Short mmCIF file of N, CA and C in Angstrom, two decimals:
data_model
loop_
_atom_site.label_atom_id
_atom_site.label_comp_id
_atom_site.label_asym_id
_atom_site.label_seq_id
_atom_site.Cartn_x
_atom_site.Cartn_y
_atom_site.Cartn_z
N MET A 1209 -45.61 -7.15 10.51
CA MET A 1209 -44.84 -6.31 11.39
C MET A 1209 -43.44 -6.88 11.59
N ARG A 1210 -43.37 -8.18 11.85
CA ARG A 1210 -42.09 -8.83 12.08
C ARG A 1210 -41.22 -8.74 10.82
N LYS A 1211 -41.84 -8.92 9.64
CA LYS A 1211 -41.08 -8.84 8.39
C LYS A 1211 -40.53 -7.43 8.19
N THR A 1212 -41.30 -6.43 8.54
CA THR A 1212 -40.84 -5.05 8.40
C THR A 1212 -39.64 -4.79 9.31
N LEU A 1213 -39.73 -5.24 10.55
CA LEU A 1213 -38.61 -5.06 11.48
C LEU A 1213 -37.37 -5.82 11.02
N THR A 1214 -37.57 -7.02 10.51
CA THR A 1214 -36.45 -7.80 10.00
C THR A 1214 -35.81 -7.10 8.81
N ALA A 1215 -36.63 -6.62 7.90
CA ALA A 1215 -36.11 -5.92 6.72
C ALA A 1215 -35.35 -4.66 7.12
N LEU A 1216 -35.89 -3.91 8.07
CA LEU A 1216 -35.20 -2.71 8.54
C LEU A 1216 -33.88 -3.06 9.23
N SER A 1217 -33.88 -4.11 10.01
CA SER A 1217 -32.66 -4.53 10.70
C SER A 1217 -31.58 -4.93 9.70
N ILE A 1218 -31.97 -5.68 8.69
CA ILE A 1218 -31.01 -6.10 7.67
C ILE A 1218 -30.49 -4.89 6.90
N ALA A 1219 -31.37 -3.99 6.52
CA ALA A 1219 -30.96 -2.79 5.78
C ALA A 1219 -30.00 -1.96 6.62
N LEU A 1220 -30.28 -1.81 7.90
CA LEU A 1220 -29.41 -1.04 8.79
C LEU A 1220 -28.05 -1.72 8.94
N ALA A 1221 -28.05 -3.03 9.08
CA ALA A 1221 -26.79 -3.76 9.21
C ALA A 1221 -25.94 -3.63 7.95
N LEU A 1222 -26.57 -3.74 6.80
CA LEU A 1222 -25.83 -3.59 5.54
C LEU A 1222 -25.29 -2.18 5.38
N ALA A 1223 -26.09 -1.20 5.69
CA ALA A 1223 -25.66 0.19 5.55
C ALA A 1223 -24.53 0.51 6.51
N SER A 1224 -24.61 0.05 7.74
CA SER A 1224 -23.56 0.35 8.70
C SER A 1224 -22.27 -0.36 8.34
N GLY A 1225 -22.36 -1.55 7.74
CA GLY A 1225 -21.16 -2.25 7.29
C GLY A 1225 -20.45 -1.49 6.19
N GLN A 1226 -21.22 -0.92 5.26
CA GLN A 1226 -20.62 -0.15 4.18
C GLN A 1226 -19.98 1.12 4.71
N VAL A 1227 -20.65 1.79 5.63
CA VAL A 1227 -20.09 3.01 6.22
C VAL A 1227 -18.80 2.68 6.95
N MET A 1228 -18.77 1.56 7.67
CA MET A 1228 -17.56 1.17 8.39
C MET A 1228 -16.42 0.90 7.41
N ALA A 1229 -16.71 0.21 6.30
CA ALA A 1229 -15.68 -0.08 5.31
C ALA A 1229 -15.11 1.22 4.73
N ASP A 1230 -15.98 2.18 4.43
CA ASP A 1230 -15.52 3.44 3.87
C ASP A 1230 -14.76 4.25 4.92
N GLN A 1231 -15.15 4.14 6.17
CA GLN A 1231 -14.45 4.84 7.24
C GLN A 1231 -13.04 4.28 7.42
N ASN A 1232 -12.83 3.01 7.04
CA ASN A 1232 -11.49 2.44 7.13
C ASN A 1232 -10.51 3.20 6.25
N THR A 1233 -10.95 3.63 5.08
CA THR A 1233 -10.08 4.41 4.20
C THR A 1233 -9.76 5.75 4.84
N VAL A 1234 -10.75 6.42 5.36
CA VAL A 1234 -10.53 7.71 6.03
C VAL A 1234 -9.59 7.51 7.21
N GLY A 1235 -9.83 6.48 8.00
CA GLY A 1235 -8.98 6.21 9.16
C GLY A 1235 -7.55 5.89 8.76
N ALA A 1236 -7.38 5.12 7.69
CA ALA A 1236 -6.03 4.78 7.22
C ALA A 1236 -5.28 6.03 6.76
N LEU A 1237 -5.97 6.91 6.04
CA LEU A 1237 -5.32 8.15 5.58
C LEU A 1237 -4.95 9.04 6.76
N ARG A 1238 -5.84 9.15 7.72
CA ARG A 1238 -5.54 9.98 8.90
C ARG A 1238 -4.39 9.38 9.70
N SER A 1239 -4.36 8.06 9.84
CA SER A 1239 -3.28 7.40 10.57
C SER A 1239 -1.93 7.61 9.88
N ALA A 1240 -1.97 7.78 8.57
CA ALA A 1240 -0.74 8.04 7.81
C ALA A 1240 -0.33 9.50 7.87
N GLY A 1241 -1.11 10.31 8.59
CA GLY A 1241 -0.77 11.72 8.73
C GLY A 1241 -1.26 12.61 7.61
N ILE A 1242 -2.20 12.12 6.83
CA ILE A 1242 -2.75 12.89 5.71
C ILE A 1242 -3.86 13.79 6.25
N ALA A 1243 -3.72 15.08 6.06
CA ALA A 1243 -4.75 16.03 6.49
C ALA A 1243 -5.83 16.08 5.41
N LEU A 1244 -7.04 15.78 5.80
CA LEU A 1244 -8.17 15.78 4.87
C LEU A 1244 -9.09 16.95 5.17
N THR A 1245 -9.59 17.58 4.12
CA THR A 1245 -10.60 18.62 4.30
C THR A 1245 -11.92 17.94 4.64
N PRO A 1246 -12.87 18.68 5.18
CA PRO A 1246 -14.19 18.08 5.43
C PRO A 1246 -14.82 17.52 4.15
N ALA A 1247 -14.64 18.21 3.04
CA ALA A 1247 -15.21 17.73 1.77
C ALA A 1247 -14.54 16.42 1.33
N GLN A 1248 -13.22 16.32 1.48
CA GLN A 1248 -12.52 15.09 1.13
C GLN A 1248 -12.95 13.94 2.04
N THR A 1249 -13.08 14.23 3.32
CA THR A 1249 -13.51 13.21 4.27
C THR A 1249 -14.89 12.69 3.90
N GLN A 1250 -15.80 13.60 3.58
CA GLN A 1250 -17.16 13.22 3.19
C GLN A 1250 -17.14 12.39 1.91
N ALA A 1251 -16.36 12.83 0.92
CA ALA A 1251 -16.30 12.11 -0.35
C ALA A 1251 -15.76 10.70 -0.16
N LEU A 1252 -14.71 10.56 0.63
CA LEU A 1252 -14.12 9.25 0.88
C LEU A 1252 -15.05 8.35 1.69
N ALA A 1253 -15.70 8.93 2.68
CA ALA A 1253 -16.55 8.14 3.58
C ALA A 1253 -17.82 7.64 2.91
N THR A 1254 -18.27 8.33 1.89
CA THR A 1254 -19.53 7.93 1.25
C THR A 1254 -19.32 7.21 -0.08
N ALA A 1255 -18.09 7.11 -0.54
CA ALA A 1255 -17.82 6.50 -1.85
C ALA A 1255 -17.53 5.02 -1.72
N GLU A 1256 -17.73 4.33 -2.82
CA GLU A 1256 -17.36 2.93 -2.91
C GLU A 1256 -16.99 2.62 -4.35
N GLY A 1257 -16.23 1.59 -4.57
CA GLY A 1257 -15.86 1.18 -5.92
C GLY A 1257 -15.12 2.26 -6.68
N GLU A 1258 -15.58 2.53 -7.90
CA GLU A 1258 -14.93 3.52 -8.75
C GLU A 1258 -15.00 4.92 -8.16
N ALA A 1259 -16.07 5.22 -7.45
CA ALA A 1259 -16.19 6.54 -6.82
C ALA A 1259 -15.14 6.71 -5.72
N LEU A 1260 -14.83 5.63 -5.01
CA LEU A 1260 -13.78 5.69 -3.99
C LEU A 1260 -12.42 5.92 -4.63
N VAL A 1261 -12.17 5.22 -5.74
CA VAL A 1261 -10.91 5.40 -6.47
C VAL A 1261 -10.78 6.86 -6.93
N ALA A 1262 -11.86 7.42 -7.45
CA ALA A 1262 -11.84 8.82 -7.90
C ALA A 1262 -11.63 9.77 -6.73
N ALA A 1263 -12.22 9.47 -5.58
CA ALA A 1263 -12.05 10.32 -4.40
C ALA A 1263 -10.60 10.28 -3.91
N ILE A 1264 -9.98 9.11 -3.95
CA ILE A 1264 -8.57 8.99 -3.56
C ILE A 1264 -7.70 9.77 -4.54
N ALA A 1265 -7.99 9.66 -5.83
CA ALA A 1265 -7.23 10.41 -6.84
C ALA A 1265 -7.36 11.91 -6.63
N ALA A 1266 -8.52 12.36 -6.20
CA ALA A 1266 -8.72 13.79 -5.93
C ALA A 1266 -7.86 14.24 -4.74
N VAL A 1267 -7.73 13.39 -3.74
CA VAL A 1267 -6.87 13.72 -2.59
C VAL A 1267 -5.41 13.77 -3.05
N VAL A 1268 -5.01 12.85 -3.92
CA VAL A 1268 -3.64 12.85 -4.46
C VAL A 1268 -3.40 14.13 -5.26
N ALA A 1269 -4.36 14.50 -6.11
CA ALA A 1269 -4.21 15.71 -6.93
C ALA A 1269 -4.07 16.96 -6.06
N ALA A 1270 -4.77 16.98 -4.93
CA ALA A 1270 -4.71 18.13 -4.03
C ALA A 1270 -3.43 18.14 -3.19
N ASN A 1271 -2.80 16.97 -3.02
CA ASN A 1271 -1.60 16.84 -2.18
C ASN A 1271 -0.54 16.00 -2.88
N PRO A 1272 -0.04 16.42 -4.04
CA PRO A 1272 0.90 15.55 -4.78
C PRO A 1272 2.18 15.23 -4.01
N GLU A 1273 2.59 16.11 -3.11
CA GLU A 1273 3.80 15.84 -2.34
C GLU A 1273 3.60 14.69 -1.35
N GLN A 1274 2.36 14.35 -1.05
CA GLN A 1274 2.05 13.24 -0.14
C GLN A 1274 1.46 12.06 -0.89
N ALA A 1275 1.62 12.04 -2.20
CA ALA A 1275 0.98 11.01 -3.02
C ALA A 1275 1.34 9.60 -2.59
N ALA A 1276 2.60 9.34 -2.32
CA ALA A 1276 3.02 7.99 -1.94
C ALA A 1276 2.36 7.55 -0.63
N ALA A 1277 2.33 8.42 0.35
CA ALA A 1277 1.70 8.08 1.64
C ALA A 1277 0.20 7.87 1.49
N ILE A 1278 -0.43 8.69 0.66
CA ILE A 1278 -1.87 8.56 0.42
C ILE A 1278 -2.17 7.21 -0.22
N VAL A 1279 -1.41 6.87 -1.25
CA VAL A 1279 -1.64 5.61 -1.97
C VAL A 1279 -1.35 4.41 -1.07
N ALA A 1280 -0.27 4.46 -0.31
CA ALA A 1280 0.05 3.34 0.58
C ALA A 1280 -1.09 3.09 1.56
N ALA A 1281 -1.59 4.14 2.17
CA ALA A 1281 -2.69 4.00 3.14
C ALA A 1281 -3.97 3.51 2.46
N ALA A 1282 -4.27 4.06 1.30
CA ALA A 1282 -5.49 3.68 0.58
C ALA A 1282 -5.44 2.23 0.12
N VAL A 1283 -4.28 1.80 -0.37
CA VAL A 1283 -4.13 0.41 -0.83
C VAL A 1283 -4.21 -0.55 0.36
N GLN A 1284 -3.61 -0.17 1.48
CA GLN A 1284 -3.70 -1.04 2.67
C GLN A 1284 -5.15 -1.19 3.12
N ALA A 1285 -5.93 -0.13 3.02
CA ALA A 1285 -7.34 -0.19 3.43
C ALA A 1285 -8.22 -0.86 2.38
N ASN A 1286 -7.78 -0.85 1.11
CA ASN A 1286 -8.58 -1.39 0.00
C ASN A 1286 -7.70 -2.21 -0.94
N PRO A 1287 -7.13 -3.32 -0.48
CA PRO A 1287 -6.19 -4.06 -1.33
C PRO A 1287 -6.80 -4.58 -2.63
N ALA A 1288 -8.07 -4.85 -2.65
CA ALA A 1288 -8.71 -5.33 -3.88
C ALA A 1288 -8.74 -4.24 -4.96
N GLN A 1289 -8.61 -3.00 -4.55
CA GLN A 1289 -8.63 -1.86 -5.48
C GLN A 1289 -7.22 -1.34 -5.78
N ALA A 1290 -6.18 -2.07 -5.42
CA ALA A 1290 -4.80 -1.58 -5.51
C ALA A 1290 -4.44 -1.06 -6.90
N ALA A 1291 -4.72 -1.82 -7.94
CA ALA A 1291 -4.35 -1.40 -9.30
C ALA A 1291 -5.14 -0.17 -9.72
N ALA A 1292 -6.43 -0.15 -9.44
CA ALA A 1292 -7.26 1.00 -9.81
C ALA A 1292 -6.83 2.26 -9.07
N ILE A 1293 -6.55 2.11 -7.78
CA ILE A 1293 -6.10 3.26 -6.98
C ILE A 1293 -4.79 3.79 -7.54
N THR A 1294 -3.86 2.89 -7.85
CA THR A 1294 -2.56 3.30 -8.37
C THR A 1294 -2.69 4.01 -9.71
N GLY A 1295 -3.45 3.44 -10.62
CA GLY A 1295 -3.63 4.06 -11.93
C GLY A 1295 -4.23 5.44 -11.83
N ALA A 1296 -5.25 5.59 -11.00
CA ALA A 1296 -5.90 6.90 -10.83
C ALA A 1296 -4.96 7.89 -10.16
N ALA A 1297 -4.19 7.43 -9.19
CA ALA A 1297 -3.26 8.33 -8.49
C ALA A 1297 -2.14 8.79 -9.42
N VAL A 1298 -1.62 7.88 -10.23
CA VAL A 1298 -0.57 8.24 -11.19
C VAL A 1298 -1.12 9.23 -12.21
N ALA A 1299 -2.34 9.03 -12.66
CA ALA A 1299 -2.96 9.98 -13.60
C ALA A 1299 -3.13 11.35 -12.95
N ALA A 1300 -3.40 11.37 -11.65
CA ALA A 1300 -3.60 12.63 -10.93
C ALA A 1300 -2.29 13.35 -10.63
N ALA A 1301 -1.21 12.60 -10.49
CA ALA A 1301 0.10 13.19 -10.16
C ALA A 1301 1.20 12.43 -10.90
N PRO A 1302 1.28 12.58 -12.23
CA PRO A 1302 2.25 11.80 -13.01
C PRO A 1302 3.71 12.02 -12.62
N ALA A 1303 4.03 13.18 -12.10
CA ALA A 1303 5.41 13.44 -11.68
C ALA A 1303 5.80 12.56 -10.49
N GLN A 1304 4.81 12.04 -9.79
CA GLN A 1304 5.06 11.18 -8.62
C GLN A 1304 4.86 9.70 -8.95
N ALA A 1305 4.83 9.36 -10.24
CA ALA A 1305 4.49 8.00 -10.67
C ALA A 1305 5.35 6.93 -10.02
N ALA A 1306 6.65 7.12 -9.97
CA ALA A 1306 7.54 6.11 -9.40
C ALA A 1306 7.29 5.94 -7.90
N ALA A 1307 7.16 7.04 -7.19
CA ALA A 1307 6.91 6.98 -5.74
C ALA A 1307 5.56 6.34 -5.44
N ILE A 1308 4.55 6.68 -6.23
CA ILE A 1308 3.21 6.11 -6.05
C ILE A 1308 3.25 4.60 -6.27
N THR A 1309 3.90 4.18 -7.35
CA THR A 1309 3.98 2.75 -7.67
C THR A 1309 4.74 1.99 -6.59
N SER A 1310 5.84 2.55 -6.15
CA SER A 1310 6.63 1.91 -5.10
C SER A 1310 5.80 1.73 -3.83
N ALA A 1311 5.07 2.76 -3.45
CA ALA A 1311 4.24 2.69 -2.24
C ALA A 1311 3.13 1.65 -2.38
N ALA A 1312 2.51 1.59 -3.55
CA ALA A 1312 1.42 0.64 -3.78
C ALA A 1312 1.94 -0.79 -3.76
N VAL A 1313 3.07 -1.03 -4.41
CA VAL A 1313 3.65 -2.38 -4.43
C VAL A 1313 4.07 -2.80 -3.02
N ALA A 1314 4.63 -1.88 -2.26
CA ALA A 1314 5.01 -2.20 -0.88
C ALA A 1314 3.78 -2.53 -0.03
N ALA A 1315 2.66 -1.87 -0.30
CA ALA A 1315 1.44 -2.10 0.47
C ALA A 1315 0.71 -3.37 0.03
N ALA A 1316 0.85 -3.76 -1.22
CA ALA A 1316 0.17 -4.96 -1.74
C ALA A 1316 1.10 -5.71 -2.69
N PRO A 1317 2.16 -6.32 -2.17
CA PRO A 1317 3.16 -6.96 -3.04
C PRO A 1317 2.61 -8.08 -3.92
N ALA A 1318 1.56 -8.74 -3.50
CA ALA A 1318 0.99 -9.81 -4.31
C ALA A 1318 0.37 -9.28 -5.59
N GLN A 1319 0.09 -7.99 -5.64
CA GLN A 1319 -0.53 -7.39 -6.82
C GLN A 1319 0.46 -6.52 -7.60
N ALA A 1320 1.73 -6.75 -7.42
CA ALA A 1320 2.76 -5.91 -8.04
C ALA A 1320 2.60 -5.79 -9.55
N ALA A 1321 2.33 -6.89 -10.23
CA ALA A 1321 2.22 -6.85 -11.70
C ALA A 1321 1.04 -5.99 -12.14
N ALA A 1322 -0.11 -6.16 -11.51
CA ALA A 1322 -1.29 -5.37 -11.87
C ALA A 1322 -1.10 -3.90 -11.53
N ILE A 1323 -0.48 -3.64 -10.40
CA ILE A 1323 -0.20 -2.26 -9.98
C ILE A 1323 0.71 -1.58 -11.00
N THR A 1324 1.78 -2.28 -11.38
CA THR A 1324 2.75 -1.72 -12.32
C THR A 1324 2.10 -1.47 -13.68
N SER A 1325 1.29 -2.40 -14.15
CA SER A 1325 0.60 -2.23 -15.43
C SER A 1325 -0.32 -1.02 -15.40
N ALA A 1326 -1.05 -0.85 -14.31
CA ALA A 1326 -1.97 0.29 -14.19
C ALA A 1326 -1.19 1.60 -14.17
N ALA A 1327 -0.07 1.62 -13.49
CA ALA A 1327 0.74 2.84 -13.41
C ALA A 1327 1.33 3.19 -14.78
N VAL A 1328 1.85 2.20 -15.49
CA VAL A 1328 2.42 2.44 -16.82
C VAL A 1328 1.34 2.90 -17.78
N ALA A 1329 0.15 2.32 -17.69
CA ALA A 1329 -0.95 2.74 -18.56
C ALA A 1329 -1.35 4.19 -18.29
N ALA A 1330 -1.25 4.61 -17.04
CA ALA A 1330 -1.63 5.98 -16.68
C ALA A 1330 -0.55 7.00 -17.05
N ALA A 1331 0.71 6.58 -17.09
CA ALA A 1331 1.81 7.51 -17.40
C ALA A 1331 2.88 6.76 -18.21
N PRO A 1332 2.59 6.49 -19.49
CA PRO A 1332 3.54 5.72 -20.30
C PRO A 1332 4.92 6.35 -20.42
N ALA A 1333 5.00 7.66 -20.36
CA ALA A 1333 6.29 8.34 -20.46
C ALA A 1333 7.18 8.04 -19.26
N GLN A 1334 6.58 7.60 -18.16
CA GLN A 1334 7.31 7.30 -16.94
C GLN A 1334 7.57 5.79 -16.78
N ALA A 1335 7.36 5.01 -17.84
CA ALA A 1335 7.42 3.55 -17.75
C ALA A 1335 8.72 3.03 -17.15
N ALA A 1336 9.85 3.56 -17.58
CA ALA A 1336 11.13 3.07 -17.06
C ALA A 1336 11.25 3.31 -15.56
N ALA A 1337 10.90 4.51 -15.12
CA ALA A 1337 10.97 4.83 -13.69
C ALA A 1337 9.97 4.01 -12.89
N ILE A 1338 8.78 3.81 -13.45
CA ILE A 1338 7.75 3.02 -12.78
C ILE A 1338 8.21 1.58 -12.61
N ASN A 1339 8.73 0.99 -13.68
CA ASN A 1339 9.19 -0.40 -13.61
C ASN A 1339 10.34 -0.57 -12.63
N ALA A 1340 11.26 0.38 -12.61
CA ALA A 1340 12.38 0.31 -11.67
C ALA A 1340 11.89 0.43 -10.23
N ALA A 1341 10.96 1.35 -10.00
CA ALA A 1341 10.42 1.54 -8.64
C ALA A 1341 9.65 0.31 -8.19
N ALA A 1342 8.88 -0.27 -9.09
CA ALA A 1342 8.10 -1.47 -8.74
C ALA A 1342 9.03 -2.64 -8.42
N ALA A 1343 10.08 -2.80 -9.22
CA ALA A 1343 11.03 -3.89 -8.98
C ALA A 1343 11.73 -3.71 -7.63
N ALA A 1344 12.13 -2.49 -7.34
CA ALA A 1344 12.80 -2.22 -6.06
C ALA A 1344 11.85 -2.47 -4.89
N ALA A 1345 10.61 -2.03 -5.02
CA ALA A 1345 9.63 -2.22 -3.94
C ALA A 1345 9.30 -3.69 -3.76
N ALA A 1346 9.18 -4.43 -4.86
CA ALA A 1346 8.89 -5.86 -4.77
C ALA A 1346 10.05 -6.60 -4.12
N SER A 1347 11.27 -6.20 -4.45
CA SER A 1347 12.44 -6.81 -3.85
C SER A 1347 12.49 -6.53 -2.35
N THR A 1348 12.21 -5.30 -1.98
CA THR A 1348 12.19 -4.93 -0.56
C THR A 1348 11.08 -5.68 0.16
N ALA A 1349 9.91 -5.77 -0.46
CA ALA A 1349 8.78 -6.46 0.18
C ALA A 1349 9.07 -7.94 0.36
N SER A 1350 9.80 -8.55 -0.58
CA SER A 1350 10.07 -9.98 -0.47
C SER A 1350 11.12 -10.29 0.58
N THR A 1351 11.97 -9.33 0.92
CA THR A 1351 12.97 -9.57 1.96
C THR A 1351 12.54 -9.01 3.30
N GLY A 1352 11.44 -8.29 3.34
CA GLY A 1352 10.95 -7.76 4.60
C GLY A 1352 11.34 -6.33 4.84
N SER A 1353 12.51 -5.92 4.37
CA SER A 1353 12.95 -4.54 4.51
C SER A 1353 14.16 -4.33 3.63
N ALA A 1354 14.53 -3.08 3.44
CA ALA A 1354 15.70 -2.77 2.63
C ALA A 1354 16.97 -3.27 3.30
N ASP A 1355 16.95 -3.46 4.60
CA ASP A 1355 18.11 -3.91 5.34
C ASP A 1355 18.20 -5.43 5.38
N GLY A 1356 17.20 -6.13 4.93
CA GLY A 1356 17.18 -7.58 4.99
C GLY A 1356 16.86 -8.03 6.40
N GLY A 1357 16.67 -9.31 6.55
CA GLY A 1357 16.46 -9.86 7.87
C GLY A 1357 15.06 -9.68 8.41
N GLY A 1358 14.15 -9.12 7.64
CA GLY A 1358 12.78 -8.96 8.11
C GLY A 1358 12.02 -10.26 7.91
N ALA A 1359 10.72 -10.19 8.03
CA ALA A 1359 9.91 -11.38 7.85
C ALA A 1359 10.12 -11.92 6.45
N GLY A 1360 10.50 -13.16 6.35
CA GLY A 1360 10.72 -13.76 5.05
C GLY A 1360 12.09 -13.47 4.47
N GLY A 1361 12.88 -12.64 5.11
CA GLY A 1361 14.20 -12.30 4.61
C GLY A 1361 15.24 -13.28 5.10
N THR A 1362 16.45 -13.12 4.62
CA THR A 1362 17.54 -13.98 5.03
C THR A 1362 18.66 -13.12 5.55
N THR A 1363 19.15 -13.45 6.72
CA THR A 1363 20.29 -12.74 7.28
C THR A 1363 21.43 -13.73 7.40
N THR A 1364 22.58 -13.38 6.86
CA THR A 1364 23.74 -14.25 6.94
C THR A 1364 24.75 -13.62 7.88
N THR A 1365 25.21 -14.40 8.83
CA THR A 1365 26.20 -13.90 9.78
C THR A 1365 27.46 -14.74 9.62
N ASN A 1366 28.59 -14.09 9.46
CA ASN A 1366 29.87 -14.77 9.35
C ASN A 1366 30.41 -14.96 10.76
N ASN A 1367 30.47 -16.19 11.22
CA ASN A 1367 30.95 -16.48 12.56
C ASN A 1367 32.37 -17.00 12.57
N ALA A 1368 33.10 -16.89 11.48
CA ALA A 1368 34.43 -17.46 11.39
C ALA A 1368 35.39 -16.89 12.43
N SER A 1369 35.27 -15.62 12.76
CA SER A 1369 36.20 -15.06 13.73
C SER A 1369 35.51 -14.68 15.03
N THR A 1370 34.32 -15.18 15.24
CA THR A 1370 33.60 -14.89 16.47
C THR A 1370 33.94 -15.98 17.48
N PRO A 1371 34.37 -15.60 18.68
CA PRO A 1371 34.71 -16.63 19.68
C PRO A 1371 33.52 -17.52 19.95
N GLY A 1372 33.78 -18.80 20.08
CA GLY A 1372 32.72 -19.76 20.33
C GLY A 1372 32.26 -19.68 21.78
N GLY A 1373 31.06 -20.14 22.05
CA GLY A 1373 30.51 -20.08 23.39
C GLY A 1373 30.93 -21.27 24.25
N SER A 1374 31.61 -22.27 23.68
CA SER A 1374 31.97 -23.45 24.45
C SER A 1374 33.46 -23.52 24.70
N GLY A 1375 34.07 -22.39 24.86
CA GLY A 1375 35.52 -22.38 25.04
C GLY A 1375 36.15 -22.17 23.69
N GLY A 1376 37.33 -22.54 23.47
CA GLY A 1376 37.95 -22.44 22.16
C GLY A 1376 37.89 -21.03 21.62
N GLY A 1377 38.77 -20.68 20.80
CA GLY A 1377 38.87 -19.31 20.37
C GLY A 1377 38.26 -19.01 19.05
N GLY A 1378 37.61 -19.62 18.31
CA GLY A 1378 37.07 -19.11 17.06
C GLY A 1378 38.08 -19.17 15.95
N GLY A 1379 39.11 -18.40 15.98
CA GLY A 1379 40.22 -18.40 15.03
C GLY A 1379 39.79 -18.45 13.60
N THR A 1380 40.25 -19.43 12.86
CA THR A 1380 39.91 -19.52 11.44
C THR A 1380 38.85 -20.58 11.23
N ALA A 1381 38.12 -20.39 10.17
CA ALA A 1381 37.06 -21.35 9.86
C ALA A 1381 37.63 -22.45 9.00
N SER A 1382 37.27 -23.66 9.28
CA SER A 1382 37.72 -24.76 8.43
C SER A 1382 36.71 -24.92 7.30
N GLY A 1383 37.16 -25.33 6.18
CA GLY A 1383 36.26 -25.44 5.03
C GLY A 1383 35.33 -26.62 5.18
N SER A 1384 34.10 -26.38 5.50
CA SER A 1384 33.16 -27.49 5.60
C SER A 1384 31.93 -27.22 4.80
#
């Protein structure tokens, strides 16, 4: 009896953990403002691995104008699947290949090379645009934002003509 209860408890815990993980993808897409049909929600919530990648690609195919937002949210929720998600999304909406790649690289910059390779493999005719988008997204991700000064970025301020806080007028900077 005790073994049966233990086995049931373990099975329930494992099943609920998987459902929670799949719900993270649904939650991430909804948080990104992606409207999902009940069928899409069900497919995403019950899928895992390659089936999850296919379900995300189906959402991209149904909403190509939101492909970048869909991929960004999906990659953030499933970073280990970043390259597979990107490749499937680009195959589903090749006209959006550059935007999809940029969003995926921004969401998982450590996987930029794998993401870019998957995107180029899915849409070789878009290789130049994909590579340019990936490079721009990787550059932005490494500086924190397009404006610079974000986490990990560098902001340079020229104080040569800014009045000093200890009196004195600032004036010209001496070469030091």
